Tab-separated table of C-alpha atoms in Angstrom:
chain	number	residue	atom	x	y	z
A	1	GLU	CA	-3.286	35.537	-45.087
A	2	PRO	CA	-5.066	38.610	-43.478
A	3	GLU	CA	-8.636	38.786	-45.111
A	4	VAL	CA	-10.060	41.427	-47.713
A	5	THR	CA	-13.181	40.626	-49.317
A	6	GLN	CA	-14.407	42.235	-52.017
A	7	THR	CA	-18.493	42.159	-54.196
A	8	PRO	CA	-19.366	41.368	-56.449
A	9	SER	CA	-16.920	38.608	-57.978
A	10	HIS	CA	-18.496	39.885	-61.487
A	11	GLN	CA	-20.438	42.408	-63.090
A	12	VAL	CA	-21.568	42.731	-66.414
A	13	THR	CA	-23.008	46.724	-67.320
A	14	GLN	CA	-23.965	48.380	-70.335
A	15	MET	CA	-21.650	51.348	-71.473
A	16	GLY	CA	-22.721	54.418	-69.446
A	17	GLN	CA	-24.045	53.163	-66.532
A	18	GLU	CA	-23.090	53.555	-63.043
A	19	VAL	CA	-21.431	50.624	-61.181
A	20	ILE	CA	-20.270	50.251	-57.445
A	21	LEU	CA	-17.381	48.140	-56.526
A	22	ARG	CA	-17.541	47.239	-52.732
A	23	CYS	CA	-14.728	46.218	-50.329
A	24	VAL	CA	-14.141	45.516	-46.987
A	25	PRO	CA	-10.467	45.555	-45.892
A	26	ILE	CA	-8.307	44.387	-43.242
A	27	SER	CA	-10.429	46.209	-40.046
A	28	ASN	CA	-9.141	49.160	-38.217
A	29	HIS	CA	-6.733	49.890	-40.532
A	30	LEU	CA	-6.085	53.191	-42.422
A	31	TYR	CA	-4.842	52.327	-45.828
A	32	PHE	CA	-6.727	51.288	-48.496
A	33	TYR	CA	-5.720	50.713	-52.472
A	34	TRP	CA	-7.608	50.232	-55.422
A	35	TYR	CA	-5.857	48.838	-58.227
A	36	ARG	CA	-7.231	47.422	-61.816
A	37	GLN	CA	-6.165	44.946	-64.071
A	38	ILE	CA	-6.904	45.237	-67.454
A	39	LEU	CA	-6.936	41.112	-69.308
A	40	GLY	CA	-3.491	40.228	-70.166
A	41	GLN	CA	-1.546	42.993	-68.493
A	42	LYS	CA	0.116	44.084	-65.574
A	43	VAL	CA	-1.679	45.511	-62.575
A	44	GLU	CA	-1.717	49.296	-62.262
A	45	PHE	CA	-2.560	51.461	-58.938
A	46	LEU	CA	-5.884	54.036	-59.332
A	47	VAL	CA	-5.798	55.319	-55.724
A	48	SER	CA	-5.281	55.550	-52.397
A	49	PHE	CA	-7.082	56.268	-49.368
A	50	TYR	CA	-6.034	57.204	-46.051
A	51	ASN	CA	-7.759	58.443	-43.281
A	52	ASN	CA	-11.199	59.194	-44.919
A	53	GLU	CA	-9.773	60.769	-48.085
A	54	ILE	CA	-7.895	60.329	-51.446
A	55	SER	CA	-4.017	60.689	-50.653
A	56	GLU	CA	-3.140	59.907	-54.046
A	57	LYS	CA	-4.714	59.199	-57.543
A	58	SER	CA	-3.520	58.083	-60.592
A	59	GLU	CA	-3.931	59.808	-64.072
A	60	ILE	CA	-6.151	56.567	-64.677
A	61	PHE	CA	-8.665	58.331	-61.905
A	62	ASP	CA	-10.448	60.671	-64.088
A	63	ASP	CA	-13.623	62.326	-62.791
A	64	GLN	CA	-15.576	59.217	-63.442
A	65	PHE	CA	-13.913	57.519	-60.490
A	66	SER	CA	-14.553	57.957	-57.130
A	67	VAL	CA	-13.959	56.310	-53.893
A	68	GLU	CA	-15.566	56.640	-50.263
A	69	ARG	CA	-15.674	55.191	-47.638
A	70	PRO	CA	-19.751	55.481	-46.406
A	71	ASP	CA	-20.391	53.457	-43.144
A	72	GLY	CA	-16.944	53.482	-42.275
A	73	SER	CA	-16.099	49.621	-42.835
A	74	ASN	CA	-17.570	48.842	-46.301
A	75	PHE	CA	-14.931	50.561	-48.995
A	76	THR	CA	-16.444	51.070	-52.714
A	77	LEU	CA	-15.142	52.721	-55.883
A	78	LYS	CA	-17.628	54.022	-58.375
A	79	ILE	CA	-17.705	54.093	-62.146
A	80	ARG	CA	-20.241	57.115	-63.024
A	81	SER	CA	-20.259	56.361	-66.617
A	82	THR	CA	-18.505	53.049	-68.142
A	83	LYS	CA	-16.689	52.731	-71.123
A	84	LEU	CA	-15.539	50.090	-73.301
A	85	GLU	CA	-12.329	50.220	-71.950
A	86	ASP	CA	-13.107	50.484	-67.620
A	87	SER	CA	-13.540	46.482	-68.658
A	88	ALA	CA	-10.891	44.717	-65.981
A	89	MET	CA	-10.017	43.295	-63.108
A	90	TYR	CA	-10.738	45.653	-60.001
A	91	PHE	CA	-8.634	44.951	-56.852
A	92	CYS	CA	-8.819	46.545	-53.961
A	93	ALA	CA	-5.625	45.300	-51.046
A	94	SER	CA	-4.926	46.651	-47.640
A	95	PRO	CA	-2.112	46.191	-45.666
A	96	HIS	CA	-2.224	44.834	-42.253
A	97	PRO	CA	-2.162	46.629	-39.410
A	98	GLY	CA	0.967	46.499	-36.570
A	99	GLN	CA	3.647	44.046	-39.174
A	100	SER	CA	6.467	46.068	-40.730
A	101	GLY	CA	6.507	46.869	-44.516
A	102	GLU	CA	3.069	47.475	-44.734
A	103	THR	CA	2.234	44.558	-47.288
A	104	GLN	CA	-0.776	45.006	-49.071
A	105	TYR	CA	-2.742	42.107	-49.022
A	106	PHE	CA	-5.505	41.835	-52.288
A	107	GLY	CA	-9.319	40.601	-52.202
A	108	PRO	CA	-10.350	38.465	-54.611
A	109	GLY	CA	-11.134	41.193	-57.051
A	110	THR	CA	-14.040	41.977	-58.876
A	111	ARG	CA	-14.373	41.389	-62.673
A	112	LEU	CA	-16.322	43.854	-64.779
A	113	LEU	CA	-17.328	43.446	-68.406
A	114	VAL	CA	-18.702	46.290	-70.281
A	115	LEU	CA	-21.240	46.096	-73.075
B	1	ALA	CA	9.266	57.711	-60.423
B	2	GLN	CA	9.854	54.052	-59.903
B	3	THR	CA	9.680	50.920	-62.860
B	4	VAL	CA	9.548	47.586	-62.508
B	5	THR	CA	11.038	45.605	-65.331
B	6	GLN	CA	10.470	41.784	-65.783
B	7	SER	CA	11.964	40.648	-68.992
B	8	GLN	CA	10.641	37.231	-69.717
B	9	PRO	CA	7.188	37.045	-70.633
B	10	GLU	CA	7.075	33.537	-70.281
B	11	MET	CA	9.013	30.606	-68.041
B	12	SER	CA	8.657	27.022	-68.246
B	13	VAL	CA	9.833	24.158	-66.026
B	14	GLN	CA	9.736	20.846	-65.056
B	15	GLU	CA	8.712	19.085	-61.733
B	16	ALA	CA	10.951	18.896	-58.813
B	17	GLU	CA	13.064	21.390	-60.477
B	18	THR	CA	13.994	24.862	-59.817
B	19	VAL	CA	13.710	27.542	-61.813
B	20	THR	CA	14.638	31.453	-61.486
B	21	LEU	CA	12.501	34.278	-62.428
B	22	SER	CA	14.038	37.848	-62.930
B	23	CYS	CA	13.415	41.094	-61.519
B	24	THR	CA	14.765	44.764	-61.859
B	25	TYR	CA	14.095	47.703	-61.325
B	26	ASP	CA	14.653	51.503	-61.172
B	27	THR	CA	14.541	53.794	-58.142
B	28	SER	CA	16.628	56.169	-56.482
B	29	GLU	CA	15.204	55.617	-53.188
B	30	SER	CA	17.744	53.845	-50.757
B	31	ASP	CA	14.783	52.193	-48.905
B	32	TYR	CA	11.549	50.581	-49.768
B	33	TYR	CA	10.264	46.762	-49.971
B	34	LEU	CA	10.111	43.974	-52.562
B	35	PHE	CA	7.370	41.839	-53.214
B	36	TRP	CA	6.693	38.704	-55.249
B	37	TYR	CA	2.608	38.473	-56.299
B	38	LYS	CA	1.277	35.268	-57.596
B	39	GLN	CA	-1.623	34.924	-59.185
B	40	PRO	CA	-3.246	31.298	-60.598
B	41	PRO	CA	-5.949	31.409	-63.344
B	42	SER	CA	-8.546	32.294	-60.993
B	43	ARG	CA	-6.612	36.067	-60.552
B	44	GLN	CA	-6.485	36.497	-57.348
B	45	MET	CA	-3.544	38.475	-56.183
B	46	ILE	CA	-1.411	35.930	-53.472
B	47	LEU	CA	1.996	36.973	-51.692
B	48	VAL	CA	4.736	34.934	-51.928
B	49	ILE	CA	7.455	36.926	-50.328
B	50	ARG	CA	8.991	40.550	-49.210
B	51	GLN	CA	12.166	41.759	-48.503
B	52	GLU	CA	13.529	44.977	-47.329
B	53	ALA	CA	15.925	46.988	-49.561
B	54	TYR	CA	17.898	47.644	-46.007
B	55	LYS	CA	18.192	44.150	-45.209
B	56	GLN	CA	21.031	42.305	-46.727
B	57	GLN	CA	19.624	38.292	-46.017
B	58	ASN	CA	18.151	37.047	-49.050
B	59	ALA	CA	14.586	36.308	-47.943
B	60	THR	CA	13.211	32.323	-47.776
B	61	GLU	CA	9.631	31.396	-47.636
B	62	ASN	CA	9.581	27.582	-47.683
B	63	ARG	CA	11.043	26.537	-51.625
B	64	PHE	CA	10.852	30.258	-52.464
B	65	SER	CA	14.129	32.618	-51.883
B	66	VAL	CA	15.646	35.568	-53.779
B	67	ASN	CA	18.475	36.844	-55.081
B	68	PHE	CA	18.312	40.660	-53.982
B	69	GLN	CA	20.747	42.505	-55.332
B	70	LYS	CA	20.792	46.027	-54.413
B	71	ALA	CA	23.353	47.304	-56.033
B	72	ALA	CA	22.381	46.103	-59.306
B	73	LYS	CA	18.772	46.906	-58.168
B	74	SER	CA	17.773	43.408	-59.001
B	75	PHE	CA	15.497	40.757	-57.340
B	76	SER	CA	14.905	37.509	-58.342
B	77	LEU	CA	12.279	34.661	-57.369
B	78	LYS	CA	14.005	31.431	-57.231
B	79	ILE	CA	11.612	28.273	-56.824
B	80	SER	CA	13.010	24.495	-55.681
B	81	ASP	CA	11.216	21.914	-56.091
B	82	SER	CA	8.692	22.926	-58.431
B	83	GLN	CA	5.015	22.085	-57.807
B	84	LEU	CA	1.999	22.151	-60.287
B	85	GLY	CA	0.569	24.702	-57.935
B	86	ASP	CA	2.983	26.889	-58.755
B	87	ALA	CA	1.414	27.441	-62.343
B	88	ALA	CA	1.156	30.699	-62.074
B	89	MET	CA	1.738	34.416	-63.425
B	90	TYR	CA	4.016	35.810	-61.480
B	91	PHE	CA	4.314	39.856	-60.703
B	92	CYS	CA	7.097	41.354	-59.404
B	93	ALA	CA	6.551	44.770	-57.602
B	94	TYR	CA	7.801	47.878	-55.748
B	95	ARG	CA	7.126	50.016	-52.941
B	96	SER	CA	8.805	52.780	-51.217
B	97	ALA	CA	9.559	53.394	-47.676
B	98	ASN	CA	9.714	56.898	-47.761
B	99	LEU	CA	6.929	58.089	-44.465
B	100	ASN	CA	4.979	61.076	-45.854
B	101	SER	CA	1.350	62.171	-44.631
B	102	GLY	CA	-1.676	60.001	-46.576
B	103	GLY	CA	0.932	56.925	-47.054
B	104	SER	CA	0.704	57.906	-50.726
B	105	ASN	CA	3.958	56.269	-51.159
B	106	TYR	CA	2.579	53.049	-49.983
B	107	LYS	CA	1.039	52.715	-53.677
B	108	LEU	CA	2.638	49.234	-55.577
B	109	THR	CA	4.071	48.910	-58.774
B	110	PHE	CA	4.446	46.475	-60.673
B	111	GLY	CA	5.855	44.298	-63.684
B	112	LYS	CA	4.327	43.391	-66.172
B	113	GLY	CA	4.704	39.889	-65.184
B	114	THR	CA	5.980	36.533	-65.895
B	115	LEU	CA	3.823	33.204	-66.942
B	116	LEU	CA	4.965	30.290	-65.560
B	117	THR	CA	4.533	27.062	-66.731
B	118	VAL	CA	4.846	24.084	-64.422
B	119	ASN	CA	5.218	20.681	-67.166
B	120	PRO	CA	4.467	17.251	-65.369
């Protein structure tokens, strides 16, 4: 299975602090996705990113969130001022280029805990 | 908007037996993809199997197979010869196949999941 990597694996932060979650998606592909999973709940779509622009965002993805591709390979999700309810698992996903169906392969996730 | 429903919050199976996990979905589209993902305690999301809606033949991957009923909008997962390592949360997911600019329809919509326990 194609590899998507994410850092850090765990992050603990104080409420109101900024966090940056990083993802290295499958190389040479233009589509990237961020999903969130609050403990015990389903996986929810946050944002999709295509060709260096946001292509769609959910109602969860409000002004405190932003995504960037700062160096052409890494893909970051920034939360500007974290809230307690931002505590969740954050997944980056990327389709494998050349495969039909654009199956999305998930990174191992970043477990964010906001205190 | 598409919705995915998994009506079984929990299921259990004896080792070596067969179990079927249910999934239904609601869509007005005719072309789409359906997926089953496995999430073990590590919380990694692992692709189990994929089905293209235009294909009548049910997908199979080793011990995993699906029963895809397009008219009924049903997509169940059958696990044969269950193993202890199959114990996990299983999520059903939907993805549109409609092409549009930016790939915005390619997002996955997930069900709430079914927690599968495998008893030795």
